[in-house]
Coordinates of C-alpha atoms in Angstrom, one line a residue:
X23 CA 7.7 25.1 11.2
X24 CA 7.5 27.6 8.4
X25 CA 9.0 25.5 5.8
X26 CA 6.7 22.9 6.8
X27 CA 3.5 24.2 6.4
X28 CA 4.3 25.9 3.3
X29 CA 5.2 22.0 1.6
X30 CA 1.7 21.8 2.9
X31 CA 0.3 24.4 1.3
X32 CA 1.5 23.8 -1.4
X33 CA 0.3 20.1 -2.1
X34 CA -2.7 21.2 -0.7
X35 CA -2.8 24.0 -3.8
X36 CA -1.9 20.6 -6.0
X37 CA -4.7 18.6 -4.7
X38 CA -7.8 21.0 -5.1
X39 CA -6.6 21.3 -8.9
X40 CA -6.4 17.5 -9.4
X41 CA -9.8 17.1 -7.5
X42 CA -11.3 19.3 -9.9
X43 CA -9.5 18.2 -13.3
X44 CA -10.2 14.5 -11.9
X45 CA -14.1 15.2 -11.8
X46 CA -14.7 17.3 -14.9
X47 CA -12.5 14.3 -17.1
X48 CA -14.3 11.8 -15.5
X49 CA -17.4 13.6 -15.9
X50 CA -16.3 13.9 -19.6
X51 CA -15.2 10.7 -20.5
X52 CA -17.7 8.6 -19.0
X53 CA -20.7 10.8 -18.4
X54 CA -20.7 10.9 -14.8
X55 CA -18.2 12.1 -11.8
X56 CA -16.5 9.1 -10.0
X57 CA -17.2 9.3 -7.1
X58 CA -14.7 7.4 -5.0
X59 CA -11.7 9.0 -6.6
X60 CA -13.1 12.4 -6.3
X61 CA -14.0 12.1 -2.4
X62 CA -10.4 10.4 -2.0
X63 CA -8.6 13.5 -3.3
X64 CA -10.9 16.0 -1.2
X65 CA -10.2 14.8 1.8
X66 CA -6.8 14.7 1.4
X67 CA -6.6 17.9 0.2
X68 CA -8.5 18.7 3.9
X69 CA -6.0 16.8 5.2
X70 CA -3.3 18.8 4.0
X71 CA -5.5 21.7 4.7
X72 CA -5.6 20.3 8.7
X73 CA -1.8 19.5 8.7
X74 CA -0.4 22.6 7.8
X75 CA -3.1 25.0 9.2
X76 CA -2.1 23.3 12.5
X77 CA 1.7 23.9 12.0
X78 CA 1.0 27.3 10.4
X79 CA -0.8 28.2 14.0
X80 CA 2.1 26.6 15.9
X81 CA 5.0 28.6 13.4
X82 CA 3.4 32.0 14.6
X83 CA 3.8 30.7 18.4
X84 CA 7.3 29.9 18.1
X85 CA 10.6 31.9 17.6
X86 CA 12.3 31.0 13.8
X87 CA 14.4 27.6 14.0
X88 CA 17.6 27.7 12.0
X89 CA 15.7 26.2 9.0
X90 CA 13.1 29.1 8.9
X91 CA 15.8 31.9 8.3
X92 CA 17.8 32.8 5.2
X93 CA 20.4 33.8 6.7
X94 CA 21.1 30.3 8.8
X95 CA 24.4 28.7 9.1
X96 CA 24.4 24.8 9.1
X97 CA 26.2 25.1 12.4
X98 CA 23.2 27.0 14.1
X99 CA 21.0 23.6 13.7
X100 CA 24.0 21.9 14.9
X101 CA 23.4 19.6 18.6
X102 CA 21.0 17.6 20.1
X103 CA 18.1 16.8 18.1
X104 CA 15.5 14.6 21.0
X105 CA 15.7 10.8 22.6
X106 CA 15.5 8.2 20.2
X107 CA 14.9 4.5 21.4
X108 CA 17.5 2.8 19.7
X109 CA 16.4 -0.8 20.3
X110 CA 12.7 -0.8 20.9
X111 CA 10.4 -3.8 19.0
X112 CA 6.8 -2.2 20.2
X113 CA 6.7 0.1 16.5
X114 CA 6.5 -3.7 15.4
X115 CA 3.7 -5.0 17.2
X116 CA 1.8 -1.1 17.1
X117 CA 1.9 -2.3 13.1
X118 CA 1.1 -5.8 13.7
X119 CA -2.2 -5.0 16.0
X120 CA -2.9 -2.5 13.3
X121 CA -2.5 -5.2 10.2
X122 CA -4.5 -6.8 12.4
X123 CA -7.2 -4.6 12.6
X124 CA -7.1 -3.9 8.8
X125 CA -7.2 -7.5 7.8
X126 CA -10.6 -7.9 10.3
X127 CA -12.1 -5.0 8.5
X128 CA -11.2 -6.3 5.1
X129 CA -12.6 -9.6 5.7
X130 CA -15.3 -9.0 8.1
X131 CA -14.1 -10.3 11.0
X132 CA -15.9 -7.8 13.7
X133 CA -13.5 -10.2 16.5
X134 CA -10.5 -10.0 14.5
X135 CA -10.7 -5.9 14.4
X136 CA -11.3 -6.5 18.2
X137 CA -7.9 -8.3 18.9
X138 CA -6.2 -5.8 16.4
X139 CA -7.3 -2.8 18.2
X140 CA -6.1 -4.7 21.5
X141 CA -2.8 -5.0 20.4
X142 CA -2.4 -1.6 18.9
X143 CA -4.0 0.0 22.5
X144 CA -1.7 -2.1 24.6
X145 CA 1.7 -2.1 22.5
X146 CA 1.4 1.5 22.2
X147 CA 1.0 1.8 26.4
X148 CA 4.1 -0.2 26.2
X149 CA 5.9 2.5 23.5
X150 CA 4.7 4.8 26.1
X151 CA 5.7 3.4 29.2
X152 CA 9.2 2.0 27.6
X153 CA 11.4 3.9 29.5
X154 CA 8.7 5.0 32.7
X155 CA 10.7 3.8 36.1
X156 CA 8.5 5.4 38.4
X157 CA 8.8 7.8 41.3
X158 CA 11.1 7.2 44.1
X159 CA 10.0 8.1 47.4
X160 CA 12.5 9.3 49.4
X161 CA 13.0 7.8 52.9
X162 CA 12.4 10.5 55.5

């Protein structure tokens, strides 16, 4: 997680200088700070800020992973990386149910969001649950 949070860092670093070059040119050119594109590039320069101050807190709990040491092989990251689903269509309708939702706020439609967020909350029980079979009891 090292090298992670230090990409991170780093276009965090990038952001804060754009935020502030953005305001002072627009503050320049047109006599006043634009405000939208000024807010937009704080917060996601906090949001860099959040990602890899989280990752940097979990680097420090965990031992260095192949990709964190110099002196790393490509063999030592060799083997099992996690489960994958291979054929699973509930990433569609998690998009769709948020498209949804999107489209309701972008027109207005307060029922539409509702239907959206339905979808999104459901589909993503159903990415959850995918491969859930239950607990067997065992006869005694």
């Amino acid at each position: 997680m090292r090298a992670e949070w230090r990409v991170f860092a780093v276009i965090g670093g990038f952001l804060v200088v754009v935020t502030g070059v953005y305001a002072w040119l627009t503050d320049v050119m047109t006599g006043g700070v634009e405000r939208v594109g000024t807010v937009a590039l704080a917060l996601s320069t906090l949001l860099c800020a959040m990602i890899g101050g989280s990752w940097y807190l979990i680097s420090r709990r965990m031992p260095p992973r192949p990709e964190d040491r110099e002196d790393a092989e490509p063999a030592d990251g060799a083997g099992d990386v996690g489960f994958f689903s291979p054929y699973s269509y509930w990433p569609i309708l998690v998009g769709l149910g948020a498209a949804t939702a999107a489209f309701g706020i972008a027109v207005w439609q307060i029922w539409l969001v509702g239907v959206g967020l339905v979808l999104v909350v459901l589909s993503a029980a159903g990415l959850l649950f995918e491969y859930y079979t239950g607990t067997t009891r065992s006869s005694d």
